[in-house]
Amino acid sequence: MGIGRRAHNDGIVLLVAPAERKARIAVGRGLESALPDATCTEIMEGAILPLFRRGDLRGGIDAGVAAIIAKLRHKGSG
């Protein structure tokens, strides 16, 4: 079993490694136009990392997921 739909390659992974102090958003090729690297960086720096820096891991994950969903909904409507 994989992430996303195989035929569309539209999976998204928000990887968080708190002990290593690292986080990353990985996007399948089918979603690269909706979530390019620059947008993923914007989400990381604007929504996720500020909360992580305050020690709010759960809040950062929630904010990141919400931002990803908002971007996808926005792209889907435009």
JSON list of C-alpha atoms in Angstrom, two decimals:
[
{"chain": "A", "resi": 1, "resn": "MET", "atom": "CA", "xyz": [0.00, 0.00, 0.00]},
{"chain": "A", "resi": 2, "resn": "GLY", "atom": "CA", "xyz": [1.28, 3.44, -0.87]},
{"chain": "A", "resi": 3, "resn": "ILE", "atom": "CA", "xyz": [0.52, 7.08, -0.35]},
{"chain": "A", "resi": 4, "resn": "GLY", "atom": "CA", "xyz": [-1.92, 8.60, -2.83]},
{"chain": "A", "resi": 5, "resn": "ARG", "atom": "CA", "xyz": [-3.30, 7.05, -5.99]},
{"chain": "A", "resi": 6, "resn": "ARG", "atom": "CA", "xyz": [-0.75, 5.13, -8.05]},
{"chain": "A", "resi": 7, "resn": "ALA", "atom": "CA", "xyz": [-2.19, 6.15, -11.42]},
{"chain": "A", "resi": 8, "resn": "HIS", "atom": "CA", "xyz": [-2.14, 9.83, -10.45]},
{"chain": "A", "resi": 9, "resn": "ASN", "atom": "CA", "xyz": [0.99, 9.90, -8.25]},
{"chain": "A", "resi": 10, "resn": "ASP", "atom": "CA", "xyz": [-0.82, 12.36, -5.98]},
{"chain": "A", "resi": 11, "resn": "GLY", "atom": "CA", "xyz": [0.40, 11.47, -2.53]},
{"chain": "A", "resi": 12, "resn": "ILE", "atom": "CA", "xyz": [1.56, 13.94, 0.11]},
{"chain": "A", "resi": 13, "resn": "VAL", "atom": "CA", "xyz": [3.71, 13.15, 3.13]},
{"chain": "A", "resi": 14, "resn": "LEU", "atom": "CA", "xyz": [4.37, 15.53, 6.01]},
{"chain": "A", "resi": 15, "resn": "LEU", "atom": "CA", "xyz": [7.38, 13.94, 7.66]},
{"chain": "A", "resi": 16, "resn": "VAL", "atom": "CA", "xyz": [8.32, 15.13, 11.14]},
{"chain": "A", "resi": 17, "resn": "ALA", "atom": "CA", "xyz": [11.40, 13.86, 12.98]},
{"chain": "A", "resi": 18, "resn": "PRO", "atom": "CA", "xyz": [11.37, 15.76, 16.28]},
{"chain": "A", "resi": 19, "resn": "ALA", "atom": "CA", "xyz": [14.50, 14.16, 17.74]},
{"chain": "A", "resi": 20, "resn": "GLU", "atom": "CA", "xyz": [16.46, 15.21, 14.66]},
{"chain": "A", "resi": 21, "resn": "ARG", "atom": "CA", "xyz": [14.67, 18.59, 14.57]},
{"chain": "A", "resi": 22, "resn": "LYS", "atom": "CA", "xyz": [13.69, 18.08, 10.92]},
{"chain": "A", "resi": 23, "resn": "ALA", "atom": "CA", "xyz": [10.46, 18.26, 8.97]},
{"chain": "A", "resi": 24, "resn": "ARG", "atom": "CA", "xyz": [9.65, 17.96, 5.29]},
{"chain": "A", "resi": 25, "resn": "ILE", "atom": "CA", "xyz": [6.69, 17.99, 2.92]},
{"chain": "A", "resi": 26, "resn": "ALA", "atom": "CA", "xyz": [7.04, 15.49, 0.06]},
{"chain": "A", "resi": 27, "resn": "VAL", "atom": "CA", "xyz": [4.64, 15.69, -2.88]},
{"chain": "A", "resi": 28, "resn": "GLY", "atom": "CA", "xyz": [4.02, 13.17, -5.65]},
{"chain": "A", "resi": 29, "resn": "ARG", "atom": "CA", "xyz": [4.58, 14.34, -9.22]},
{"chain": "A", "resi": 30, "resn": "GLY", "atom": "CA", "xyz": [0.84, 14.49, -9.82]},
{"chain": "A", "resi": 31, "resn": "LEU", "atom": "CA", "xyz": [0.52, 17.33, -7.30]},
{"chain": "A", "resi": 32, "resn": "GLU", "atom": "CA", "xyz": [3.69, 19.27, -8.07]},
{"chain": "A", "resi": 33, "resn": "SER", "atom": "CA", "xyz": [1.75, 21.94, -9.97]},
{"chain": "A", "resi": 34, "resn": "ALA", "atom": "CA", "xyz": [-0.66, 22.44, -7.05]},
{"chain": "A", "resi": 35, "resn": "LEU", "atom": "CA", "xyz": [2.04, 22.23, -4.35]},
{"chain": "A", "resi": 36, "resn": "PRO", "atom": "CA", "xyz": [5.38, 23.25, -5.85]},
{"chain": "A", "resi": 37, "resn": "ASP", "atom": "CA", "xyz": [8.51, 23.34, -3.70]},
{"chain": "A", "resi": 38, "resn": "ALA", "atom": "CA", "xyz": [8.11, 27.08, -3.10]},
{"chain": "A", "resi": 39, "resn": "THR", "atom": "CA", "xyz": [4.61, 26.57, -1.71]},
{"chain": "A", "resi": 40, "resn": "CYS", "atom": "CA", "xyz": [5.78, 23.73, 0.52]},
{"chain": "A", "resi": 41, "resn": "THR", "atom": "CA", "xyz": [8.58, 25.96, 1.82]},
{"chain": "A", "resi": 42, "resn": "GLU", "atom": "CA", "xyz": [6.03, 28.72, 2.46]},
{"chain": "A", "resi": 43, "resn": "ILE", "atom": "CA", "xyz": [3.86, 26.30, 4.44]},
{"chain": "A", "resi": 44, "resn": "MET", "atom": "CA", "xyz": [6.85, 25.03, 6.43]},
{"chain": "A", "resi": 45, "resn": "GLU", "atom": "CA", "xyz": [8.16, 28.50, 7.27]},
{"chain": "A", "resi": 46, "resn": "GLY", "atom": "CA", "xyz": [4.80, 30.21, 7.78]},
{"chain": "A", "resi": 47, "resn": "ALA", "atom": "CA", "xyz": [2.61, 27.60, 9.43]},
{"chain": "A", "resi": 48, "resn": "ILE", "atom": "CA", "xyz": [4.65, 24.70, 10.80]},
{"chain": "A", "resi": 49, "resn": "LEU", "atom": "CA", "xyz": [8.06, 25.85, 12.00]},
{"chain": "A", "resi": 50, "resn": "PRO", "atom": "CA", "xyz": [6.94, 28.83, 14.11]},
{"chain": "A", "resi": 51, "resn": "LEU", "atom": "CA", "xyz": [4.79, 26.50, 16.24]},
{"chain": "A", "resi": 52, "resn": "PHE", "atom": "CA", "xyz": [7.51, 23.84, 16.39]},
{"chain": "A", "resi": 53, "resn": "ARG", "atom": "CA", "xyz": [9.94, 26.51, 17.65]},
{"chain": "A", "resi": 54, "resn": "ARG", "atom": "CA", "xyz": [7.50, 27.27, 20.48]},
{"chain": "A", "resi": 55, "resn": "GLY", "atom": "CA", "xyz": [7.40, 23.59, 21.39]},
{"chain": "A", "resi": 56, "resn": "ASP", "atom": "CA", "xyz": [3.94, 23.00, 19.92]},
{"chain": "A", "resi": 57, "resn": "LEU", "atom": "CA", "xyz": [4.55, 19.93, 17.76]},
{"chain": "A", "resi": 58, "resn": "ARG", "atom": "CA", "xyz": [0.88, 18.98, 17.48]},
{"chain": "A", "resi": 59, "resn": "GLY", "atom": "CA", "xyz": [-0.13, 22.55, 16.66]},
{"chain": "A", "resi": 60, "resn": "GLY", "atom": "CA", "xyz": [2.52, 22.75, 13.95]},
{"chain": "A", "resi": 61, "resn": "ILE", "atom": "CA", "xyz": [1.35, 19.52, 12.36]},
{"chain": "A", "resi": 62, "resn": "ASP", "atom": "CA", "xyz": [-2.29, 20.62, 12.52]},
{"chain": "A", "resi": 63, "resn": "ALA", "atom": "CA", "xyz": [-1.44, 24.02, 11.02]},
{"chain": "A", "resi": 64, "resn": "GLY", "atom": "CA", "xyz": [0.64, 22.41, 8.28]},
{"chain": "A", "resi": 65, "resn": "VAL", "atom": "CA", "xyz": [-2.08, 19.95, 7.31]},
{"chain": "A", "resi": 66, "resn": "ALA", "atom": "CA", "xyz": [-4.67, 22.74, 7.31]},
{"chain": "A", "resi": 67, "resn": "ALA", "atom": "CA", "xyz": [-2.43, 24.90, 5.09]},
{"chain": "A", "resi": 68, "resn": "ILE", "atom": "CA", "xyz": [-1.84, 22.02, 2.66]},
{"chain": "A", "resi": 69, "resn": "ILE", "atom": "CA", "xyz": [-5.58, 21.33, 2.43]},
{"chain": "A", "resi": 70, "resn": "ALA", "atom": "CA", "xyz": [-6.32, 25.04, 1.94]},
{"chain": "A", "resi": 71, "resn": "LYS", "atom": "CA", "xyz": [-3.80, 25.28, -0.92]},
{"chain": "A", "resi": 72, "resn": "LEU", "atom": "CA", "xyz": [-5.24, 22.19, -2.61]},
{"chain": "A", "resi": 73, "resn": "ARG", "atom": "CA", "xyz": [-8.82, 23.49, -2.26]},
{"chain": "A", "resi": 74, "resn": "HIS", "atom": "CA", "xyz": [-7.77, 26.87, -3.63]},
{"chain": "A", "resi": 75, "resn": "LYS", "atom": "CA", "xyz": [-6.05, 25.28, -6.64]},
{"chain": "A", "resi": 76, "resn": "GLY", "atom": "CA", "xyz": [-9.04, 23.01, -7.22]},
{"chain": "A", "resi": 77, "resn": "SER", "atom": "CA", "xyz": [-11.45, 25.93, -7.38]},
{"chain": "A", "resi": 78, "resn": "GLY", "atom": "CA", "xyz": [-9.32, 28.08, -9.67]}
]
